[in-house]
Structure formats: structure tokens, C-alpha cells
Amino acid sequence: MSSGIEERPVEVEAGVGTRVPGVGYSTSSDPAIAANEAIAEATARQPVREGDLMIVLVTADLDPDEFHAAALQAAAPASVVGCTSHGSFCDESQVTAGAVAAFVPGDDASFGICHVDVDSDIAGAARRGAEFARERAGAEREHSVLLMFADGKISDQRETARGAYEVTSALTPFVGGVAGDDMSRNGVRTFGEGRVVRDGIVSVWITSNRQMAFSVDHGWRPVGKPMLVTRADGCVVNELDGRPAFETFISGPGAPLNEDAEIFNEKALARPVGLPNAQGRYEARQVLDVHDDGSLEFTTAIPEQTVMQVMTGDSDSLLRGAGSAAASVARELDEPVRLALVFSCAARVALLGDRVGEEAQLISKELGGAPIAGFFTFGEFARLKGSSGVHNSSVAILAL
């Protein structure tokens, strides 16, 4: 299978000037119109130059090939990256059908981009993408970060993060989101290097003279007693505390107690599990399905001997979690935020219901009214410390 990597390294040089980032959106059902409207609004206050970056996020009901072709033309000569989404948003609007665009000038930054196809070696593909992206970014500036968009059909996003970490190590953070669609996972696509790809990973190495910051939080809290994974195979947990995983899970306080699998799946959305980390916090993992043998399938692999707890929360706590992530970013920066990219889990759409729009508004407020652009993901990347960096039911924020 093709790697999607060009033989010749591509270096994108910084532009010149004092332009500022911009955000735009469109609710048009026509792919070309949506691309043109969103990008036109994002670039309304400044010219686009070679070396700039355009991030596009489009709902999967719009034809991705038509949208991408129009975006390339509308954003030229900027580089275009992004993906399909379960829904996108900016500080001004929730876009359940349409597109959001974020324009990042290259005046004091450069962007190395690589778009790889993923085969059975997920970590290897992610590593190659990050390596080429770093090379193509050119000379390192004072601050660097790896931005990633990964296909939602990739079987284990921990492998994506592992491959990226082999390049970033502990020195360079990585952050991003997993591309989504209408939950069928059939319409997922990634955009980069002029290609629309199924089963792809887009790596964008950003190196900048400006300070960047990121954070992740969720608003969930543990309930009940800890459980130990005593048998597991990849994303499937067979046993908890030596008993069938489903049986143990539903017997705990706060867990979805209805044994009907279909109803359980609905209730499990509001009861992810938390894996304690070295910082004394919990990384959320979403239960994806119940198998006939009583095993539980998760969205990412969970190794044996992992401790987990059922998590609980409500719309108020989830919004507080998003606000906490934004406040943490604001505290790290010595100057006002110019633009924030937000990656919020698709599970939060149903959980927040009519209040889903409050999340973006709260994040923007915590960031001093800064423009934001983001989408509802099938998983979030944010490595603060350590080599994991994979999250579910959470909000990750990158301030540029």
C-alpha cells in the first residue's frame, strides 16, 4: 500500500508581515459553496500567502472530494489540511452540517505537512508521518508542536500516539483529533498534501517564534471501586477482577445497570471508564460495545493489569471540564490567545444536548474572547506528560 510520502522533502518557509489568524464557517449543503464561504470569512482581513496554513473541518454529509477540491482553490497558495467531522463549531456558531475553516499565517511560523496511508503497522505509519512533517517544517524555532488528524476507523489510536511519540519524545507535545462522521465510520476522510484519504493520518509539525500552549480536561469524576483488568486483547477487555468484564462492570455503583446490550450501550455513553495516571487524574475511555461472551470493547486498547473506574458526570461538570482546559491554556501564555483549535469528543454532543453550544462559548470566554475553531471527534490526542496522549469524552485545546 502506498505510504503517501513524497520522495523529495518539502519545506514550507515562513511568510512576512503581521497578519493574524482568522476563523470562518458555512452552513451550506453544497460542498463547494461551504468551502468557499468558510475560507473567505477566515481570510477576510488579510491576504493569503505561500507558507500559510488553512485547516478545514467539514461534516461528513458533504461530499469530501468536492469540498476538498474547492478548498484547495479557495485557500491557494496556503497548504490545506483537515478532516471530516461529526460536527464542527467556532466561537460564533455550531455547524451540524457545513464547514469551519481556520487560517494560520506563516509570518512567524512554518508548517511541515505529511499525509500517510495507514496499513497494519499503525505506529509505523504515524512515526513516518511525524518524521517527514518535522523535516519539512525546516529549522526549529523556539516553540514546536505536532498537530495530528487521524482516521476514525483506525483500530487502536494508542498505536497512533505511540508512533508519534517515537518522534516527538518528551520534548515536543502533540495534540489533535480523530476524524468522524455520522457514527457509521464509513464517511471518514482526512485531508492533506492535496489528497483525500481513507485510513490516513495527517501530521502537521508547527515550529514558531510565538508561544503555543495546550491542555485537556473532561469534567468526569470516578465513582465506585477500582477494577483490575485481568484479561484483555487489544481493545477488548475480557475480564475485570477475574470475572467476565460485562458482569463486573454492571455490578459496580454508578455503572449502567440494565443488562440489555442495546440499552446498555446507550447508558454507557454517560459512564465512561477512567484510567488513573501519574498526575493523579483520570484519562477517560469510552465503552464501544458488549460482546456475546461478556467482554467489553473500548475505543482504544487497554492493557492487562490496568486499573479502571466507572466515571460519572452531568452537563454542568462537562462544561466545567471544558472551561478548566481553556483556563489552563490561558495561564500558560504570556500574551493573549490569537486562535485556539478545539477537539471535543462526539460523545459530548448527546450528553450536553441543548447545551452543546455553551462549550465553545465558554472556551472562548476563558481565552479572553479569542476566536476558536474545532470539531467533534472520535477521540482526542493531547500528550501532557508520558507517552499515552489518547483521550475519549474529553476536550483538548491548542492555542496558537
mmCIF file of C-alpha atoms in Angstrom, residues 17-279:
data_model
loop_
_atom_site.group_PDB
_atom_site.id
_atom_site.type_symbol
_atom_site.label_atom_id
_atom_site.label_comp_id
_atom_site.label_asym_id
_atom_site.label_seq_id
_atom_site.Cartn_x
_atom_site.Cartn_y
_atom_site.Cartn_z
ATOM 1 C CA GLY A 17 4.168 40.543 7.821
ATOM 2 C CA THR A 18 1.968 40.961 10.855
ATOM 3 C CA ARG A 19 -1.205 39.155 9.838
ATOM 4 C CA VAL A 20 -3.494 37.471 12.356
ATOM 5 C CA PRO A 21 -5.329 34.130 12.298
ATOM 6 C CA GLY A 22 -8.957 34.028 11.238
ATOM 7 C CA VAL A 23 -11.942 31.707 11.533
ATOM 8 C CA GLY A 24 -14.884 31.227 9.189
ATOM 9 C CA TYR A 25 -17.832 28.905 8.804
ATOM 10 C CA SER A 26 -20.601 27.959 6.390
ATOM 11 C CA THR A 27 -23.839 26.023 6.810
ATOM 12 C CA SER A 28 -24.311 25.482 3.067
ATOM 13 C CA SER A 29 -25.178 21.939 1.953
ATOM 14 C CA ASP A 30 -23.223 22.491 -1.273
ATOM 15 C CA PRO A 31 -19.605 21.309 -0.729
ATOM 16 C CA ALA A 32 -18.001 23.921 -2.968
ATOM 17 C CA ILE A 33 -20.037 26.780 -1.548
ATOM 18 C CA ALA A 34 -19.292 25.642 2.010
ATOM 19 C CA ALA A 35 -15.558 25.605 1.313
ATOM 20 C CA ASN A 36 -15.557 28.998 -0.365
ATOM 21 C CA GLU A 37 -17.720 30.706 2.262
ATOM 22 C CA ALA A 38 -15.789 29.355 5.263
ATOM 23 C CA ILE A 39 -12.369 30.161 3.797
ATOM 24 C CA ALA A 40 -13.435 33.596 2.544
ATOM 25 C CA GLU A 41 -14.578 34.551 6.038
ATOM 26 C CA ALA A 42 -11.410 33.142 7.635
ATOM 27 C CA THR A 43 -9.193 35.215 5.338
ATOM 28 C CA ALA A 44 -11.353 38.352 5.120
ATOM 29 C CA ARG A 45 -8.891 40.581 6.972
ATOM 30 C CA GLN A 46 -5.600 39.611 5.327
ATOM 31 C CA PRO A 47 -4.087 38.226 2.135
ATOM 32 C CA VAL A 48 -3.141 34.553 1.833
ATOM 33 C CA ARG A 49 0.497 33.818 1.073
ATOM 34 C CA GLU A 50 2.606 30.790 0.347
ATOM 35 C CA GLY A 51 3.689 29.238 3.634
ATOM 36 C CA ASP A 52 0.301 29.811 5.319
ATOM 37 C CA LEU A 53 -1.865 27.016 6.722
ATOM 38 C CA MET A 54 -5.608 26.502 6.224
ATOM 39 C CA ILE A 55 -7.341 23.976 8.486
ATOM 40 C CA VAL A 56 -10.725 22.786 7.178
ATOM 41 C CA LEU A 57 -13.306 20.738 9.077
ATOM 42 C CA VAL A 58 -16.351 19.517 7.168
ATOM 43 C CA THR A 59 -19.312 17.426 8.242
ATOM 44 C CA ALA A 60 -19.382 14.043 6.546
ATOM 45 C CA ASP A 61 -22.734 14.624 4.827
ATOM 46 C CA LEU A 62 -20.963 16.912 2.328
ATOM 47 C CA ASP A 63 -19.037 15.209 -0.472
ATOM 48 C CA PRO A 64 -15.404 15.280 0.779
ATOM 49 C CA ASP A 65 -13.793 15.209 -2.669
ATOM 50 C CA GLU A 66 -15.832 18.143 -3.970
ATOM 51 C CA PHE A 67 -15.278 20.062 -0.749
ATOM 52 C CA HIS A 68 -11.535 19.448 -0.746
ATOM 53 C CA ALA A 69 -11.105 20.442 -4.401
ATOM 54 C CA ALA A 70 -12.907 23.731 -3.746
ATOM 55 C CA ALA A 71 -10.925 24.316 -0.534
ATOM 56 C CA LEU A 72 -7.599 23.879 -2.342
ATOM 57 C CA GLN A 73 -8.595 26.503 -4.880
ATOM 58 C CA ALA A 74 -10.100 28.933 -2.367
ATOM 59 C CA ALA A 75 -7.154 28.721 0.035
ATOM 60 C CA ALA A 76 -4.347 28.835 -2.550
ATOM 61 C CA PRO A 77 -1.432 29.273 -2.145
ATOM 62 C CA ALA A 78 -1.804 28.141 1.512
ATOM 63 C CA SER A 79 -1.454 24.472 2.459
ATOM 64 C CA VAL A 80 -4.766 22.774 3.278
ATOM 65 C CA VAL A 81 -5.177 20.123 5.996
ATOM 66 C CA GLY A 82 -8.117 18.783 7.996
ATOM 67 C CA CYS A 83 -10.748 16.078 8.087
ATOM 68 C CA THR A 84 -14.406 15.146 8.162
ATOM 69 C CA SER A 85 -16.285 15.541 11.405
ATOM 70 C CA HIS A 86 -19.320 14.526 13.408
ATOM 71 C CA GLY A 87 -19.996 18.245 13.593
ATOM 72 C CA SER A 88 -17.858 21.358 13.746
ATOM 73 C CA PHE A 89 -18.026 24.700 15.520
ATOM 74 C CA CYS A 90 -16.433 28.058 16.090
ATOM 75 C CA ASP A 91 -16.965 30.685 18.757
ATOM 76 C CA GLU A 92 -19.864 32.099 16.717
ATOM 77 C CA SER A 93 -21.773 29.010 15.587
ATOM 78 C CA GLN A 94 -22.444 25.290 15.910
ATOM 79 C CA VAL A 95 -22.203 23.743 12.441
ATOM 80 C CA THR A 96 -24.147 20.489 12.380
ATOM 81 C CA ALA A 97 -23.967 20.471 8.567
ATOM 82 C CA GLY A 98 -21.367 22.509 6.730
ATOM 83 C CA ALA A 99 -17.775 23.523 7.360
ATOM 84 C CA VAL A 100 -15.410 25.502 9.561
ATOM 85 C CA ALA A 101 -12.072 26.934 8.412
ATOM 86 C CA ALA A 102 -9.166 28.245 10.479
ATOM 87 C CA PHE A 103 -6.470 30.362 8.818
ATOM 88 C CA VAL A 104 -2.993 30.370 10.393
ATOM 89 C CA PRO A 105 -0.494 32.822 8.805
ATOM 90 C CA GLY A 106 3.088 31.679 8.365
ATOM 91 C CA ASP A 107 4.543 35.066 9.305
ATOM 92 C CA ASP A 108 6.378 33.821 12.393
ATOM 93 C CA ALA A 109 5.947 30.048 11.972
ATOM 94 C CA SER A 110 6.482 27.275 9.475
ATOM 95 C CA PHE A 111 4.447 24.125 8.907
ATOM 96 C CA GLY A 112 5.749 20.739 7.850
ATOM 97 C CA ILE A 113 2.954 18.540 6.487
ATOM 98 C CA CYS A 114 2.817 14.826 5.756
ATOM 99 C CA HIS A 115 -0.246 12.712 4.914
ATOM 100 C CA VAL A 116 0.273 8.942 5.163
ATOM 101 C CA ASP A 117 -1.899 5.936 4.391
ATOM 102 C CA VAL A 118 -2.233 3.526 7.311
ATOM 103 C CA ASP A 119 -1.791 -0.219 6.924
ATOM 104 C CA SER A 120 -1.449 -2.878 9.623
ATOM 105 C CA ASP A 121 1.545 -1.052 11.140
ATOM 106 C CA ILE A 122 -0.325 1.884 12.674
ATOM 107 C CA ALA A 123 2.567 3.064 14.841
ATOM 108 C CA GLY A 124 4.970 2.838 11.898
ATOM 109 C CA ALA A 125 2.725 4.980 9.723
ATOM 110 C CA ALA A 126 2.336 7.588 12.464
ATOM 111 C CA ARG A 127 6.086 7.616 13.037
ATOM 112 C CA ARG A 128 6.858 8.125 9.332
ATOM 113 C CA GLY A 129 4.318 10.924 9.100
ATOM 114 C CA ALA A 130 5.731 12.745 12.112
ATOM 115 C CA GLU A 131 9.312 12.312 10.894
ATOM 116 C CA PHE A 132 8.616 13.767 7.453
ATOM 117 C CA ALA A 133 6.493 16.557 8.909
ATOM 118 C CA ARG A 134 9.317 17.564 11.242
ATOM 119 C CA GLU A 135 11.806 17.531 8.370
ATOM 120 C CA ARG A 136 9.536 19.578 6.140
ATOM 121 C CA ALA A 137 8.972 22.226 8.814
ATOM 122 C CA GLY A 138 12.563 23.347 8.363
ATOM 123 C CA ALA A 139 14.759 24.878 11.045
ATOM 124 C CA GLU A 140 13.396 24.576 14.571
ATOM 125 C CA ARG A 141 12.194 27.783 16.176
ATOM 126 C CA GLU A 142 11.751 28.391 19.895
ATOM 127 C CA HIS A 143 8.392 26.560 20.148
ATOM 128 C CA SER A 144 7.149 23.423 18.387
ATOM 129 C CA VAL A 145 4.091 21.164 18.472
ATOM 130 C CA LEU A 146 2.816 18.237 16.396
ATOM 131 C CA LEU A 147 -0.802 18.623 15.245
ATOM 132 C CA MET A 148 -2.493 15.398 14.092
ATOM 133 C CA PHE A 149 -5.710 14.359 12.348
ATOM 134 C CA ALA A 150 -6.229 10.583 12.283
ATOM 135 C CA ASP A 151 -8.857 8.420 10.598
ATOM 136 C CA GLY A 152 -11.674 7.262 12.878
ATOM 137 C CA LYS A 153 -11.527 3.704 11.532
ATOM 138 C CA ILE A 154 -8.006 3.098 12.860
ATOM 139 C CA SER A 155 -8.426 0.171 15.213
ATOM 140 C CA ASP A 156 -6.255 1.425 18.067
ATOM 141 C CA GLN A 157 -5.380 5.100 18.396
ATOM 142 C CA ARG A 158 -2.887 4.269 21.139
ATOM 143 C CA GLU A 159 -0.710 2.967 18.316
ATOM 144 C CA THR A 160 -1.081 6.286 16.505
ATOM 145 C CA ALA A 161 0.063 8.101 19.628
ATOM 146 C CA ARG A 162 2.892 5.617 20.193
ATOM 147 C CA GLY A 163 4.275 6.181 16.717
ATOM 148 C CA ALA A 164 4.074 9.944 17.096
ATOM 149 C CA TYR A 165 5.809 9.805 20.482
ATOM 150 C CA GLU A 166 8.748 7.946 18.952
ATOM 151 C CA VAL A 167 9.439 11.182 17.041
ATOM 152 C CA THR A 168 8.322 13.883 19.470
ATOM 153 C CA SER A 169 9.747 12.182 22.596
ATOM 154 C CA ALA A 170 9.092 14.132 25.778
ATOM 155 C CA LEU A 171 10.396 17.357 24.224
ATOM 156 C CA THR A 172 7.608 18.197 21.774
ATOM 157 C CA PRO A 173 3.919 17.915 22.680
ATOM 158 C CA PHE A 174 1.336 16.547 20.292
ATOM 159 C CA VAL A 175 -2.357 17.378 20.101
ATOM 160 C CA GLY A 176 -5.203 16.777 17.658
ATOM 161 C CA GLY A 177 -8.348 14.822 16.917
ATOM 162 C CA VAL A 178 -9.708 11.674 15.312
ATOM 163 C CA ALA A 179 -11.810 12.334 12.206
ATOM 164 C CA GLY A 180 -15.501 11.462 12.444
ATOM 165 C CA ASP A 181 -18.739 11.158 10.513
ATOM 166 C CA ASP A 182 -22.367 10.268 11.261
ATOM 167 C CA MET A 183 -21.123 7.464 13.612
ATOM 168 C CA SER A 184 -21.123 4.880 10.791
ATOM 169 C CA ARG A 185 -17.342 5.317 10.303
ATOM 170 C CA ASN A 186 -17.870 4.867 6.561
ATOM 171 C CA GLY A 187 -17.620 8.535 5.638
ATOM 172 C CA VAL A 188 -14.415 9.374 7.491
ATOM 173 C CA ARG A 189 -11.702 11.153 5.482
ATOM 174 C CA THR A 190 -8.514 13.116 6.130
ATOM 175 C CA PHE A 191 -7.139 15.984 4.010
ATOM 176 C CA GLY A 192 -3.515 16.884 3.389
ATOM 177 C CA GLU A 193 -0.842 17.195 0.692
ATOM 178 C CA GLY A 194 -3.584 17.667 -1.897
ATOM 179 C CA ARG A 195 -5.150 14.268 -1.184
ATOM 180 C CA VAL A 196 -8.404 12.982 0.300
ATOM 181 C CA VAL A 197 -7.625 9.708 2.081
ATOM 182 C CA ARG A 198 -9.432 6.820 3.763
ATOM 183 C CA ASP A 199 -7.414 5.297 6.606
ATOM 184 C CA GLY A 200 -4.974 8.189 6.765
ATOM 185 C CA ILE A 201 -3.049 10.260 9.302
ATOM 186 C CA VAL A 202 -2.193 13.918 8.717
ATOM 187 C CA SER A 203 0.808 15.214 10.661
ATOM 188 C CA VAL A 204 1.492 18.961 10.854
ATOM 189 C CA TRP A 205 4.727 19.940 12.581
ATOM 190 C CA ILE A 206 4.394 23.558 13.692
ATOM 191 C CA THR A 207 7.512 25.413 14.706
ATOM 192 C CA SER A 208 7.036 29.019 15.753
ATOM 193 C CA ASN A 209 8.607 32.057 17.345
ATOM 194 C CA ARG A 210 5.330 32.551 19.202
ATOM 195 C CA GLN A 211 4.481 30.683 22.378
ATOM 196 C CA MET A 212 1.909 27.902 21.996
ATOM 197 C CA ALA A 213 0.010 26.081 24.735
ATOM 198 C CA PHE A 214 -2.402 23.193 25.072
ATOM 199 C CA SER A 215 -4.402 21.315 27.657
ATOM 200 C CA VAL A 216 -7.009 18.580 28.043
ATOM 201 C CA ASP A 217 -9.797 18.008 30.562
ATOM 202 C CA HIS A 218 -13.209 16.347 30.687
ATOM 203 C CA GLY A 219 -15.303 17.019 33.781
ATOM 204 C CA TRP A 220 -15.818 13.351 34.722
ATOM 205 C CA ARG A 221 -15.270 12.038 38.248
ATOM 206 C CA PRO A 222 -14.746 8.453 39.470
ATOM 207 C CA VAL A 223 -17.498 6.555 41.232
ATOM 208 C CA GLY A 224 -17.492 3.118 42.869
ATOM 209 C CA LYS A 225 -14.499 0.887 43.492
ATOM 210 C CA PRO A 226 -11.465 0.412 41.225
ATOM 211 C CA MET A 227 -11.464 -2.643 38.948
ATOM 212 C CA LEU A 228 -8.424 -4.514 37.617
ATOM 213 C CA VAL A 229 -8.196 -5.690 34.014
ATOM 214 C CA THR A 230 -7.261 -9.340 34.444
ATOM 215 C CA ARG A 231 -7.623 -10.443 30.809
ATOM 216 C CA ALA A 232 -7.618 -8.319 27.665
ATOM 217 C CA ASP A 233 -6.815 -8.499 23.991
ATOM 218 C CA GLY A 234 -6.204 -5.132 22.335
ATOM 219 C CA CYS A 235 -9.360 -3.035 22.538
ATOM 220 C CA VAL A 236 -11.368 -5.893 24.067
ATOM 221 C CA VAL A 237 -11.399 -6.373 27.838
ATOM 222 C CA ASN A 238 -12.438 -9.948 28.623
ATOM 223 C CA GLU A 239 -12.212 -9.976 32.417
ATOM 224 C CA LEU A 240 -12.337 -7.476 35.254
ATOM 225 C CA ASP A 241 -11.310 -8.699 38.704
ATOM 226 C CA GLY A 242 -11.191 -12.241 37.299
ATOM 227 C CA ARG A 243 -14.841 -12.231 36.205
ATOM 228 C CA PRO A 244 -16.497 -11.542 32.830
ATOM 229 C CA ALA A 245 -15.982 -7.839 32.169
ATOM 230 C CA PHE A 246 -19.637 -7.020 31.484
ATOM 231 C CA GLU A 247 -20.805 -8.805 34.649
ATOM 232 C CA THR A 248 -18.274 -6.956 36.817
ATOM 233 C CA PHE A 249 -18.898 -3.616 35.149
ATOM 234 C CA ILE A 250 -22.679 -3.559 35.620
ATOM 235 C CA SER A 251 -22.410 -4.639 39.257
ATOM 236 C CA GLY A 252 -20.481 -1.548 40.300
ATOM 237 C CA PRO A 253 -22.051 1.609 41.750
ATOM 238 C CA GLY A 254 -22.835 4.183 39.111
ATOM 239 C CA ALA A 255 -22.464 1.800 36.175
ATOM 240 C CA PRO A 256 -25.172 1.240 33.521
ATOM 241 C CA LEU A 257 -27.177 -1.460 35.284
ATOM 242 C CA ASN A 258 -29.527 -2.606 32.549
ATOM 243 C CA GLU A 259 -28.312 -5.898 31.105
ATOM 244 C CA ASP A 260 -29.954 -5.393 27.713
ATOM 245 C CA ALA A 261 -26.948 -4.751 25.459
ATOM 246 C CA GLU A 262 -28.640 -2.137 23.251
ATOM 247 C CA ILE A 263 -29.879 -0.115 26.211
ATOM 248 C CA PHE A 264 -26.544 -0.647 27.959
ATOM 249 C CA ASN A 265 -24.684 0.921 25.039
ATOM 250 C CA GLU A 266 -26.894 3.999 25.291
ATOM 251 C CA LYS A 267 -26.348 4.314 29.027
ATOM 252 C CA ALA A 268 -22.620 3.559 28.773
ATOM 253 C CA LEU A 269 -22.144 6.797 26.823
ATOM 254 C CA ALA A 270 -22.707 8.642 30.090
ATOM 255 C CA ARG A 271 -20.485 6.227 32.040
ATOM 256 C CA PRO A 272 -17.002 6.062 30.514
ATOM 257 C CA VAL A 273 -14.213 4.487 32.499
ATOM 258 C CA GLY A 274 -11.263 6.386 33.893
ATOM 259 C CA LEU A 275 -7.670 5.174 33.929
ATOM 260 C CA PRO A 276 -5.655 6.842 36.707
ATOM 261 C CA ASN A 277 -2.419 8.445 35.508
ATOM 262 C CA ALA A 278 0.798 9.605 37.137
ATOM 263 C CA GLN A 279 -0.572 13.119 37.633
#
